[in-house]
GROMACS .gro file of N, CA and C in nm:
model
  261
    1MET      N    1   2.504  -2.790  -0.555
    1MET     CA    2   2.578  -2.759  -0.675
    1MET      C    3   2.726  -2.792  -0.650
    2LYS      N    4   2.791  -2.839  -0.754
    2LYS     CA    5   2.932  -2.876  -0.740
    2LYS      C    6   3.019  -2.752  -0.722
    3GLU      N    7   3.123  -2.770  -0.644
    3GLU     CA    8   3.210  -2.658  -0.608
    3GLU      C    9   3.276  -2.594  -0.731
    4TYR      N   10   3.317  -2.676  -0.828
    4TYR     CA   11   3.385  -2.619  -0.945
    4TYR      C   12   3.291  -2.531  -1.027
    5ILE      N   13   3.162  -2.561  -1.026
    5ILE     CA   14   3.066  -2.478  -1.099
    5ILE      C   15   3.052  -2.343  -1.029
    6GLU      N   16   3.045  -2.345  -0.897
    6GLU     CA   17   3.036  -2.220  -0.822
    6GLU      C   18   3.159  -2.133  -0.845
    7LYS      N   19   3.276  -2.195  -0.840
    7LYS     CA   20   3.401  -2.122  -0.860
    7LYS      C   21   3.405  -2.063  -1.002
    8ARG      N   22   3.367  -2.143  -1.101
    8ARG     CA   23   3.367  -2.097  -1.241
    8ARG      C   24   3.270  -1.980  -1.258
    9ALA      N   25   3.152  -1.990  -1.201
    9ALA     CA   26   3.052  -1.884  -1.215
    9ALA      C   27   3.103  -1.752  -1.157
   10ILE      N   28   3.169  -1.759  -1.042
   10ILE     CA   29   3.223  -1.637  -0.981
   10ILE      C   30   3.336  -1.580  -1.064
   11GLU      N   31   3.424  -1.665  -1.116
   11GLU     CA   32   3.535  -1.617  -1.200
   11GLU      C   33   3.482  -1.552  -1.327
   12ILE      N   34   3.385  -1.613  -1.390
   12ILE     CA   35   3.328  -1.557  -1.513
   12ILE      C   36   3.259  -1.424  -1.483
   13ALA      N   37   3.185  -1.419  -1.374
   13ALA     CA   38   3.115  -1.295  -1.337
   13ALA      C   39   3.214  -1.181  -1.316
   14ASN      N   40   3.322  -1.209  -1.244
   14ASN     CA   41   3.423  -1.105  -1.222
   14ASN      C   42   3.486  -1.060  -1.353
   15TYR      N   43   3.510  -1.155  -1.443
   15TYR     CA   44   3.569  -1.121  -1.573
   15TYR      C   45   3.473  -1.031  -1.653
   16ILE      N   46   3.347  -1.067  -1.656
   16ILE     CA   47   3.249  -0.988  -1.731
   16ILE      C   48   3.240  -0.846  -1.675
   17ILE      N   49   3.240  -0.834  -1.544
   17ILE     CA   50   3.230  -0.702  -1.482
   17ILE      C   51   3.356  -0.619  -1.508
   18GLU      N   52   3.472  -0.678  -1.488
   18GLU     CA   53   3.599  -0.605  -1.505
   18GLU      C   54   3.620  -0.560  -1.649
   19HIS      N   55   3.586  -0.646  -1.745
   19HIS     CA   56   3.614  -0.617  -1.885
   19HIS      C   57   3.492  -0.572  -1.964
   20GLU      N   58   3.377  -0.561  -1.895
   20GLU     CA   59   3.251  -0.530  -1.962
   20GLU      C   60   3.235  -0.622  -2.083
   21ALA      N   61   3.264  -0.749  -2.063
   21ALA     CA   62   3.268  -0.847  -2.169
   21ALA      C   63   3.130  -0.899  -2.205
   22THR      N   64   3.118  -0.946  -2.327
   22THR     CA   65   2.996  -1.012  -2.372
   22THR      C   66   3.003  -1.159  -2.331
   23VAL      N   67   2.892  -1.228  -2.344
   23VAL     CA   68   2.888  -1.371  -2.315
   23VAL      C   69   2.985  -1.443  -2.408
   24ARG      N   70   2.988  -1.403  -2.533
   24ARG     CA   71   3.077  -1.465  -2.632
   24ARG      C   72   3.224  -1.446  -2.595
   25GLN      N   73   3.260  -1.326  -2.553
   25GLN     CA   74   3.399  -1.299  -2.512
   25GLN      C   75   3.438  -1.380  -2.389
   26ALA      N   76   3.347  -1.389  -2.293
   26ALA     CA   77   3.375  -1.466  -2.172
   26ALA      C   78   3.390  -1.614  -2.205
   27ALA      N   79   3.305  -1.664  -2.293
   27ALA     CA   80   3.313  -1.805  -2.332
   27ALA      C   81   3.447  -1.835  -2.397
   28LYS      N   82   3.491  -1.746  -2.483
   28LYS     CA   83   3.620  -1.766  -2.550
   28LYS      C   84   3.734  -1.761  -2.449
   29GLN      N   85   3.728  -1.668  -2.356
   29GLN     CA   86   3.834  -1.653  -2.255
   29GLN      C   87   3.846  -1.778  -2.167
   30PHE      N   88   3.733  -1.838  -2.131
   30PHE     CA   89   3.735  -1.951  -2.039
   30PHE      C   90   3.729  -2.086  -2.110
   31GLY      N   91   3.718  -2.085  -2.243
   31GLY     CA   92   3.718  -2.209  -2.318
   31GLY      C   93   3.594  -2.294  -2.296
   32ILE      N   94   3.480  -2.229  -2.278
   32ILE     CA   95   3.355  -2.301  -2.261
   32ILE      C   96   3.251  -2.244  -2.358
   33SER      N   97   3.136  -2.307  -2.366
   33SER     CA   98   3.034  -2.263  -2.461
   33SER      C   99   2.961  -2.138  -2.412
   34LYS      N  100   2.902  -2.066  -2.508
   34LYS     CA  101   2.823  -1.949  -2.473
   34LYS      C  102   2.704  -1.989  -2.387
   35SER      N  103   2.648  -2.106  -2.416
   35SER     CA  104   2.533  -2.155  -2.338
   35SER      C  105   2.570  -2.175  -2.192
   36THR      N  106   2.688  -2.228  -2.168
   36THR     CA  107   2.733  -2.251  -2.030
   36THR      C  108   2.752  -2.118  -1.958
   37VAL      N  109   2.815  -2.023  -2.024
   37VAL     CA  110   2.835  -1.890  -1.962
   37VAL      C  111   2.699  -1.829  -1.930
   38HIS      N  112   2.610  -1.833  -2.028
   38HIS     CA  113   2.477  -1.773  -2.008
   38HIS      C  114   2.404  -1.841  -1.892
   39LYS      N  115   2.409  -1.972  -1.887
   39LYS     CA  116   2.342  -2.044  -1.778
   39LYS      C  117   2.405  -2.010  -1.643
   40ASP      N  118   2.537  -2.004  -1.637
   40ASP     CA  119   2.604  -1.968  -1.512
   40ASP      C  120   2.565  -1.829  -1.463
   41MET      N  121   2.545  -1.735  -1.557
   41MET     CA  122   2.518  -1.597  -1.519
   41MET      C  123   2.370  -1.570  -1.494
   42ILE      N  124   2.281  -1.633  -1.568
   42ILE     CA  125   2.139  -1.598  -1.566
   42ILE      C  126   2.054  -1.693  -1.482
   43ASP      N  127   2.089  -1.819  -1.478
   43ASP     CA  128   2.010  -1.920  -1.407
   43ASP      C  129   1.999  -1.885  -1.259
   44PRO      N  130   1.876  -1.875  -1.206
   44PRO     CA  131   1.860  -1.840  -1.063
   44PRO      C  132   1.921  -1.943  -0.968
   45GLU      N  133   1.947  -2.062  -1.016
   45GLU     CA  134   2.007  -2.165  -0.931
   45GLU      C  135   2.159  -2.154  -0.924
   46ARG      N  136   2.218  -2.069  -1.005
   46ARG     CA  137   2.364  -2.060  -1.007
   46ARG      C  138   2.412  -1.932  -0.939
   47LEU      N  139   2.457  -1.835  -1.016
   47LEU     CA  140   2.521  -1.716  -0.960
   47LEU      C  141   2.429  -1.640  -0.864
   48ALA      N  142   2.303  -1.630  -0.897
   48ALA     CA  143   2.210  -1.556  -0.811
   48ALA      C  144   2.200  -1.620  -0.672
   49ARG      N  145   2.214  -1.751  -0.666
   49ARG     CA  146   2.208  -1.820  -0.537
   49ARG      C  147   2.339  -1.805  -0.461
   50ILE      N  148   2.450  -1.805  -0.535
   50ILE     CA  149   2.583  -1.797  -0.474
   50ILE      C  150   2.610  -1.656  -0.421
   51ASN      N  151   2.587  -1.556  -0.508
   51ASN     CA  152   2.618  -1.418  -0.473
   51ASN      C  153   2.521  -1.324  -0.545
   52PRO      N  154   2.408  -1.291  -0.484
   52PRO     CA  155   2.307  -1.208  -0.550
   52PRO      C  156   2.357  -1.070  -0.593
   53THR      N  157   2.446  -1.011  -0.515
   53THR     CA  158   2.500  -0.879  -0.549
   53THR      C  159   2.582  -0.886  -0.677
   54LEU      N  160   2.668  -0.986  -0.685
   54LEU     CA  161   2.750  -1.006  -0.804
   54LEU      C  162   2.661  -1.036  -0.925
   55ALA      N  163   2.558  -1.114  -0.906
   55ALA     CA  164   2.464  -1.147  -1.014
   55ALA      C  165   2.396  -1.021  -1.067
   56ALA      N  166   2.362  -0.930  -0.979
   56ALA     CA  167   2.297  -0.805  -1.021
   56ALA      C  168   2.393  -0.718  -1.103
   57GLU      N  169   2.519  -0.714  -1.064
   57GLU     CA  170   2.619  -0.637  -1.138
   57GLU      C  171   2.641  -0.696  -1.278
   58VAL      N  172   2.649  -0.828  -1.284
   58VAL     CA  173   2.667  -0.894  -1.413
   58VAL      C  174   2.546  -0.867  -1.501
   59ARG      N  175   2.428  -0.873  -1.443
   59ARG     CA  176   2.306  -0.850  -1.518
   59ARG      C  177   2.306  -0.712  -1.583
   60LYS      N  178   2.357  -0.611  -1.510
   60LYS     CA  179   2.365  -0.475  -1.565
   60LYS      C  180   2.453  -0.472  -1.689
   61VAL      N  181   2.570  -0.535  -1.680
   61VAL     CA  182   2.665  -0.537  -1.794
   61VAL      C  183   2.601  -0.611  -1.911
   62LEU      N  184   2.541  -0.726  -1.885
   62LEU     CA  185   2.481  -0.805  -1.993
   62LEU      C  186   2.363  -0.732  -2.056
   63ASP      N  187   2.287  -0.658  -1.976
   63ASP     CA  188   2.175  -0.580  -2.032
   63ASP      C  189   2.225  -0.469  -2.124
   64VAL      N  190   2.334  -0.403  -2.086
   64VAL     CA  191   2.394  -0.301  -2.172
   64VAL      C  192   2.441  -0.364  -2.302
   65ASN      N  193   2.511  -0.478  -2.291
   65ASN     CA  194   2.558  -0.547  -2.410
   65ASN      C  195   2.442  -0.585  -2.502
   66LYS      N  196   2.335  -0.631  -2.443
   66LYS     CA  197   2.218  -0.672  -2.521
   66LYS      C  198   2.157  -0.552  -2.593
   67SER      N  199   2.152  -0.439  -2.526
   67SER     CA  200   2.093  -0.320  -2.587
   67SER      C  201   2.181  -0.264  -2.699
   68GLU      N  202   2.310  -0.296  -2.698
   68GLU     CA  203   2.402  -0.245  -2.800
   68GLU      C  204   2.433  -0.345  -2.910
   69ARG      N  205   2.381  -0.466  -2.902
   69ARG     CA  206   2.422  -0.571  -2.996
   69ARG      C  207   2.387  -0.539  -3.140
   70HIS      N  208   2.276  -0.473  -3.165
   70HIS     CA  209   2.241  -0.441  -3.304
   70HIS      C  210   2.340  -0.340  -3.363
   71ILE      N  211   2.393  -0.253  -3.279
   71ILE     CA  212   2.492  -0.154  -3.325
   71ILE      C  213   2.624  -0.225  -3.357
   72ARG      N  214   2.666  -0.315  -3.268
   72ARG     CA  215   2.791  -0.390  -3.290
   72ARG      C  216   2.782  -0.474  -3.416
   73GLY      N  217   2.667  -0.537  -3.436
   73GLY     CA  218   2.649  -0.620  -3.555
   73GLY      C  219   2.658  -0.537  -3.682
   74GLY      N  220   2.598  -0.420  -3.680
   74GLY     CA  221   2.604  -0.331  -3.796
   74GLY      C  222   2.745  -0.283  -3.824
   75MET      N  223   2.820  -0.255  -3.719
   75MET     CA  224   2.958  -0.210  -3.736
   75MET      C  225   3.045  -0.322  -3.791
   76ALA      N  226   3.022  -0.444  -3.744
   76ALA     CA  227   3.099  -0.558  -3.792
   76ALA      C  228   3.072  -0.582  -3.940
   77THR      N  229   2.947  -0.570  -3.980
   77THR     CA  230   2.911  -0.588  -4.121
   77THR      C  231   2.974  -0.477  -4.206
   78LYS      N  232   2.971  -0.356  -4.156
   78LYS     CA  233   3.030  -0.243  -4.228
   78LYS      C  234   3.180  -0.266  -4.249
   79GLU      N  235   3.249  -0.311  -4.144
   79GLU     CA  236   3.393  -0.340  -4.155
   79GLU      C  237   3.420  -0.452  -4.255
   80LYS      N  238   3.338  -0.555  -4.250
   80LYS     CA  239   3.354  -0.670  -4.339
   80LYS      C  240   3.350  -0.624  -4.484
   81TYR      N  241   3.251  -0.545  -4.519
   81TYR     CA  242   3.239  -0.501  -4.657
   81TYR      C  243   3.342  -0.395  -4.695
   82ALA      N  244   3.389  -0.317  -4.600
   82ALA     CA  245   3.494  -0.220  -4.626
   82ALA      C  246   3.622  -0.291  -4.663
   83HIS      N  247   3.654  -0.401  -4.593
   83HIS     CA  248   3.773  -0.479  -4.622
   83HIS      C  249   3.762  -0.550  -4.756
   84GLN      N  250   3.644  -0.597  -4.791
   84GLN     CA  251   3.623  -0.663  -4.919
   84GLN      C  252   3.638  -0.565  -5.033
   85HIS      N  253   3.594  -0.443  -5.011
   85HIS     CA  254   3.600  -0.340  -5.115
   85HIS      C  255   3.745  -0.302  -5.145
   86LEU      N  256   3.830  -0.302  -5.043
   86LEU     CA  257   3.970  -0.266  -5.060
   86LEU      C  258   4.050  -0.374  -5.134
   87SER      N  259   4.005  -0.498  -5.126
   87SER     CA  260   4.078  -0.609  -5.187
   87SER      C  261   4.061  -0.616  -5.335
   0.00000   0.00000   0.00000
């Protein structure tokens, strides 16, 4: 694997852990696609091969985010319509 991919995967993993960030937030922060972030974090050939402990920590954060996504989506929709109602 190319060195820049390994470095990027570790930087993204640390960002996700420190900020409890979603894949979308990490992608925006690093200026790359959500697919690339997801592949760097989940693909067994990437982060899990480089640093299994870090990969496990990231997986915990991403699993929490996944379990809460329906709640976040509902809150975003609620806010959207609240702002439309005020206008």
